[in-house]
């Protein structure tokens, strides 16, 4: 029987930890950017519901960066665990 790889055993950890960490960093990035830019060219706040996901609104811009950072952090975590798996298998194999 073959062992499962580290990334396959850690699927939910990659998704949850990657998105939570990434979205937290994305919100800080978005807040810092908004403090620097002010309201800039945003005419609309964005509101709640579907309006929160329109990137041309103030709130949607922040949401976009949070989701983008979350996705990228998931990819980084998956890549790191994949490399870790390769190193561990080379050492034990």
Coordinates of N, CA, C and O in Angstrom, one line a residue:
X1 N 0.8 -1.2 0.0 CA 0.0 0.0 0.0 C 0.9 1.2 0.0 O 1.8 1.4 0.8
X2 N 0.5 2.2 -0.9 CA 1.3 3.4 -1.0 C 0.8 4.5 -0.1 O -0.4 4.6 0.1
X3 N 1.8 5.2 0.5 CA 1.4 6.3 1.4 C 0.8 7.5 0.6 O 1.3 7.7 -0.5
X4 N -0.1 8.2 1.2 CA -0.7 9.4 0.6 C 0.4 10.5 0.7 O 1.1 10.5 1.7
X5 N 0.4 11.4 -0.3 CA 1.4 12.5 -0.2 C 0.9 13.5 0.9 O -0.2 13.5 1.3
X6 N 1.9 14.3 1.3 CA 1.6 15.3 2.3 C 0.5 16.3 1.8 O -0.4 16.6 2.6
X7 N 0.6 16.8 0.6 CA -0.5 17.7 0.1 C -1.9 17.1 0.1 O -2.8 17.7 0.4
X8 N -1.9 15.8 -0.3 CA -3.3 15.2 -0.4 C -3.8 14.9 1.0 O -5.0 15.0 1.2
X9 N -3.0 14.7 2.0 CA -3.4 14.5 3.4 C -3.8 15.8 4.0 O -4.5 15.9 5.0
X10 N -3.3 16.9 3.5 CA -3.4 18.2 4.1 C -4.4 19.1 3.3 O -4.3 20.3 3.4
X11 N -5.3 18.5 2.5 CA -6.1 19.3 1.6 C -6.9 20.4 2.3 O -6.9 21.6 1.9
X12 N -7.6 20.0 3.3 CA -8.5 21.0 4.0 C -7.6 22.0 4.8 O -8.0 23.2 5.0
X13 N -6.5 21.6 5.3 CA -5.6 22.5 6.0 C -5.1 23.6 5.0 O -5.0 24.8 5.3
X14 N -4.8 23.1 3.8 CA -4.3 24.1 2.7 C -5.4 25.1 2.5 O -5.2 26.3 2.4
X15 N -6.7 24.6 2.3 CA -7.8 25.5 1.9 C -8.1 26.4 3.1 O -8.1 27.7 2.9
X16 N -8.3 25.9 4.3 CA -8.7 26.8 5.4 C -7.6 27.7 5.9 O -7.7 28.9 6.0
X17 N -6.4 27.1 6.1 CA -5.3 27.9 6.6 C -4.8 28.9 5.6 O -4.5 30.1 5.9
X18 N -4.8 28.5 4.3 CA -4.4 29.4 3.3 C -5.3 30.6 3.1 O -4.9 31.7 3.0
X19 N -6.6 30.3 3.1 CA -7.6 31.4 2.9 C -7.7 32.3 4.1 O -7.7 33.5 4.0
X20 N -7.6 31.7 5.3 CA -7.7 32.6 6.5 C -6.5 33.5 6.6 O -6.6 34.7 6.8
X21 N -5.3 32.9 6.4 CA -4.1 33.7 6.5 C -4.1 34.7 5.3 O -3.8 35.9 5.5
X22 N -4.4 34.3 4.1 CA -4.3 35.2 3.0 C -5.4 36.3 3.0 O -5.1 37.4 2.7
X23 N -6.6 36.0 3.5 CA -7.6 37.0 3.5 C -7.3 38.0 4.7 O -7.6 39.2 4.5
X24 N -6.7 37.5 5.7 CA -6.3 38.4 6.8 C -5.2 39.4 6.3 O -5.3 40.6 6.5
X25 N -4.2 38.9 5.6 CA -3.2 39.8 5.0 C -3.8 40.6 3.9 O -3.4 41.8 3.7
X26 N -4.7 40.1 3.1 CA -5.4 40.9 2.1 C -6.2 42.1 2.7 O -6.2 43.2 2.1
X27 N -6.8 41.9 3.8 CA -7.6 42.9 4.4 C -6.6 44.0 4.9 O -7.0 45.2 4.8
X28 N -5.5 43.6 5.5 CA -4.5 44.6 5.9 C -4.0 45.4 4.8 O -3.8 46.6 4.8
X29 N -3.7 44.7 3.7 CA -3.2 45.3 2.5 C -4.2 46.3 1.9 O -3.9 47.5 1.6
X30 N -5.5 45.8 1.8 CA -6.5 46.7 1.3 C -6.8 47.9 2.2 O -7.0 49.0 1.7
X31 N -6.7 47.7 3.5 CA -6.9 48.9 4.4 C -5.8 49.9 4.3 O -6.0 51.1 4.3
X32 N -4.6 49.4 4.2 CA -3.4 50.3 4.1 C -3.5 51.0 2.7 O -3.2 52.2 2.7
X33 N -3.9 50.3 1.7 CA -4.1 51.0 0.4 C -5.2 52.0 0.4 O -5.0 53.1 -0.1
X34 N -6.3 51.7 1.1 CA -7.3 52.7 1.2 C -6.9 53.9 2.0 O -7.3 55.0 1.7
X35 N -6.2 53.7 3.1 CA -5.7 54.8 3.9 C -4.7 55.7 3.0 O -4.8 56.9 3.1
X36 N -4.0 55.0 2.2 CA -3.0 55.8 1.3 C -3.8 56.5 0.2 O -3.5 57.7 -0.1
X37 N -4.7 55.9 -0.4 CA -5.5 56.4 -1.5 C -6.6 57.3 -1.1 O -7.1 58.1 -1.9
X38 N -7.1 57.1 0.1 CA -8.4 57.8 0.4 C -9.5 57.1 -0.3 O -9.4 55.9 -0.6
X39 N -10.5 57.8 -0.6 CA -11.6 57.1 -1.4 C -11.3 57.1 -2.9 O -12.0 56.4 -3.6
X40 N -10.4 57.9 -3.3 CA -9.9 58.0 -4.7 C -11.1 58.1 -5.7 O -11.9 59.0 -5.5
X41 N -11.2 57.2 -6.7 CA -12.2 57.4 -7.7 C -13.4 56.5 -7.4 O -14.2 56.4 -8.3
X42 N -13.6 56.0 -6.2 CA -14.8 55.2 -6.0 C -16.0 56.0 -5.7 O -16.0 56.8 -4.7
X43 N -17.0 55.9 -6.5 CA -18.2 56.7 -6.4 C -19.2 56.0 -5.4 O -19.9 56.7 -4.7
X44 N -19.1 54.7 -5.3 CA -20.0 54.0 -4.5 C -19.3 53.2 -3.4 O -18.2 52.6 -3.7
X45 N -19.9 53.0 -2.3 CA -19.4 52.3 -1.2 C -19.4 50.8 -1.5 O -18.5 50.0 -1.1
X46 N -20.5 50.3 -2.2 CA -20.6 48.9 -2.5 C -21.7 48.2 -1.8 O -22.2 47.2 -2.2
X47 N -22.0 48.6 -0.5 CA -23.1 48.0 0.2 C -22.8 46.6 0.7 O -21.7 46.2 0.8
X48 N -23.9 45.9 0.8 CA -23.9 44.5 1.3 C -24.4 43.6 0.2 O -25.0 44.0 -0.7
X49 N -24.2 42.3 0.4 CA -24.7 41.3 -0.5 C -23.9 41.3 -1.8 O -22.6 41.4 -1.7
X50 N -24.5 41.2 -2.9 CA -23.7 41.1 -4.2 C -22.9 42.4 -4.5 O -21.9 42.3 -5.1
X51 N -23.3 43.5 -4.0 CA -22.5 44.7 -4.2 C -21.2 44.7 -3.5 O -20.3 45.5 -3.9
X52 N -21.0 43.8 -2.6 CA -19.7 43.7 -1.9 C -18.6 43.0 -2.8 O -17.4 43.1 -2.5
X53 N -19.0 42.4 -3.9 CA -18.1 41.7 -4.8 C -17.8 42.4 -6.1 O -17.2 41.8 -7.0
X54 N -18.3 43.6 -6.3 CA -18.0 44.4 -7.5 C -16.7 45.2 -7.3 O -16.7 46.1 -6.5
X55 N -15.7 44.8 -8.0 CA -14.3 45.4 -7.7 C -14.3 46.9 -8.0 O -13.3 47.6 -7.5
X56 N -15.2 47.5 -8.7 CA -15.2 49.0 -8.9 C -15.8 49.8 -7.8 O -15.8 51.0 -7.8
X57 N -16.3 49.1 -6.8 CA -16.8 49.8 -5.6 C -15.8 49.8 -4.5 O -14.9 49.0 -4.5
X58 N -15.9 50.6 -3.5 CA -15.0 50.7 -2.4 C -14.9 49.4 -1.6 O -13.8 48.9 -1.4
X59 N -16.0 48.8 -1.2 CA -16.1 47.6 -0.5 C -15.6 46.4 -1.4 O -14.9 45.5 -1.0
X60 N -16.0 46.4 -2.7 CA -15.7 45.4 -3.6 C -14.2 45.3 -3.9 O -13.6 44.2 -4.1
X61 N -13.5 46.5 -3.9 CA -12.1 46.5 -4.1 C -11.4 45.8 -2.9 O -10.5 45.0 -3.2
X62 N -11.8 46.1 -1.7 CA -11.2 45.4 -0.5 C -11.5 43.9 -0.6 O -10.6 43.1 -0.3
X63 N -12.7 43.5 -0.9 CA -13.1 42.1 -1.0 C -12.3 41.4 -2.1 O -11.8 40.2 -1.9
X64 N -12.0 42.0 -3.2 CA -11.2 41.5 -4.3 C -9.8 41.1 -3.8 O -9.3 40.0 -4.0
X65 N -9.2 42.1 -3.1 CA -7.8 41.8 -2.6 C -7.8 40.7 -1.5 O -6.9 40.0 -1.5
X66 N -8.8 40.7 -0.7 CA -8.9 39.6 0.3 C -9.0 38.2 -0.4 O -8.2 37.3 0.0
X67 N -9.8 38.1 -1.4 CA -10.0 36.8 -2.1 C -8.7 36.5 -2.9 O -8.3 35.3 -2.9
X68 N -8.1 37.5 -3.5 CA -6.9 37.3 -4.3 C -5.7 36.8 -3.4 O -5.0 35.8 -3.7
X69 N -5.6 37.5 -2.2 CA -4.5 37.0 -1.3 C -4.8 35.7 -0.8 O -3.9 34.8 -0.6
X70 N -6.1 35.4 -0.5 CA -6.4 34.0 0.0 C -6.1 32.9 -1.0 O -5.5 31.9 -0.6
X71 N -6.4 33.2 -2.2 CA -6.1 32.2 -3.3 C -4.6 32.0 -3.4 O -4.1 30.9 -3.5
X72 N -3.9 33.1 -3.4 CA -2.4 33.0 -3.6 C -1.8 32.3 -2.4 O -0.9 31.5 -2.6
X73 N -2.2 32.6 -1.2 CA -1.7 31.9 0.0 C -2.0 30.4 -0.1 O -1.2 29.6 0.4
X74 N -3.1 30.0 -0.6 CA -3.4 28.6 -0.8 C -2.4 27.9 -1.7 O -1.9 26.8 -1.5
X75 N -2.2 28.6 -2.8 CA -1.2 28.1 -3.8 C 0.2 28.0 -3.2 O 0.9 27.0 -3.4
X76 N 0.6 29.0 -2.4 CA 1.9 29.0 -1.8 C 2.0 27.9 -0.8 O 3.1 27.2 -0.7
X77 N 1.0 27.6 0.0 CA 1.0 26.6 1.0 C 1.0 25.2 0.3 O 1.8 24.3 0.7
X78 N 0.3 25.0 -0.8 CA 0.3 23.8 -1.5 C 1.6 23.5 -2.1 O 2.1 22.4 -2.1
X79 N 2.2 24.5 -2.7 CA 3.6 24.4 -3.3 C 4.6 24.0 -2.3 O 5.4 23.1 -2.5
X80 N 4.5 24.7 -1.1 CA 5.5 24.4 0.0 C 5.3 23.0 0.5 O 6.3 22.3 0.7
X81 N 4.1 22.5 0.6 CA 3.9 21.2 1.1 C 4.3 20.1 0.1 O 4.8 19.0 0.4
X82 N 4.1 20.5 -1.2 CA 4.5 19.6 -2.3 C 6.1 19.4 -2.3 O 6.6 18.3 -2.4
X83 N 6.8 20.5 -2.1 CA 8.2 20.4 -2.1 C 8.7 19.7 -0.8 O 9.6 18.9 -0.9
X84 N 8.0 19.9 0.3 CA 8.3 19.2 1.5 C 8.1 17.7 1.3 O 8.9 16.9 1.8
X85 N 7.1 17.3 0.6 CA 6.8 15.9 0.3 C 7.9 15.3 -0.5 O 8.4 14.2 -0.3
X86 N 8.4 16.0 -1.5 CA 9.5 15.5 -2.4 C 10.7 15.3 -1.6 O 11.4 14.3 -1.7
X87 N 11.1 16.3 -0.7 CA 12.3 16.1 0.1 C 12.1 14.9 1.1 O 13.1 14.2 1.2
X88 N 11.0 14.8 1.7 CA 10.8 13.7 2.6 C 10.8 12.3 1.9 O 11.4 11.4 2.4
X89 N 10.2 12.2 0.7 CA 10.3 11.0 0.0 C 11.7 10.6 -0.5 O 12.0 9.5 -0.6
X90 N 12.4 11.6 -0.8 CA 13.8 11.4 -1.3 C 14.7 10.9 -0.1 O 15.5 10.1 -0.3
X91 N 14.4 11.4 1.1 CA 15.2 11.0 2.2 C 14.8 9.6 2.7 O 15.7 8.9 3.1
X92 N 13.5 9.3 2.6 CA 13.1 8.0 3.1 C 13.0 6.9 2.0 O 12.9 5.7 2.3
X93 N 13.2 7.3 0.8 CA 13.0 6.4 -0.3 C 14.3 5.8 -0.8 O 15.1 5.1 -0.8

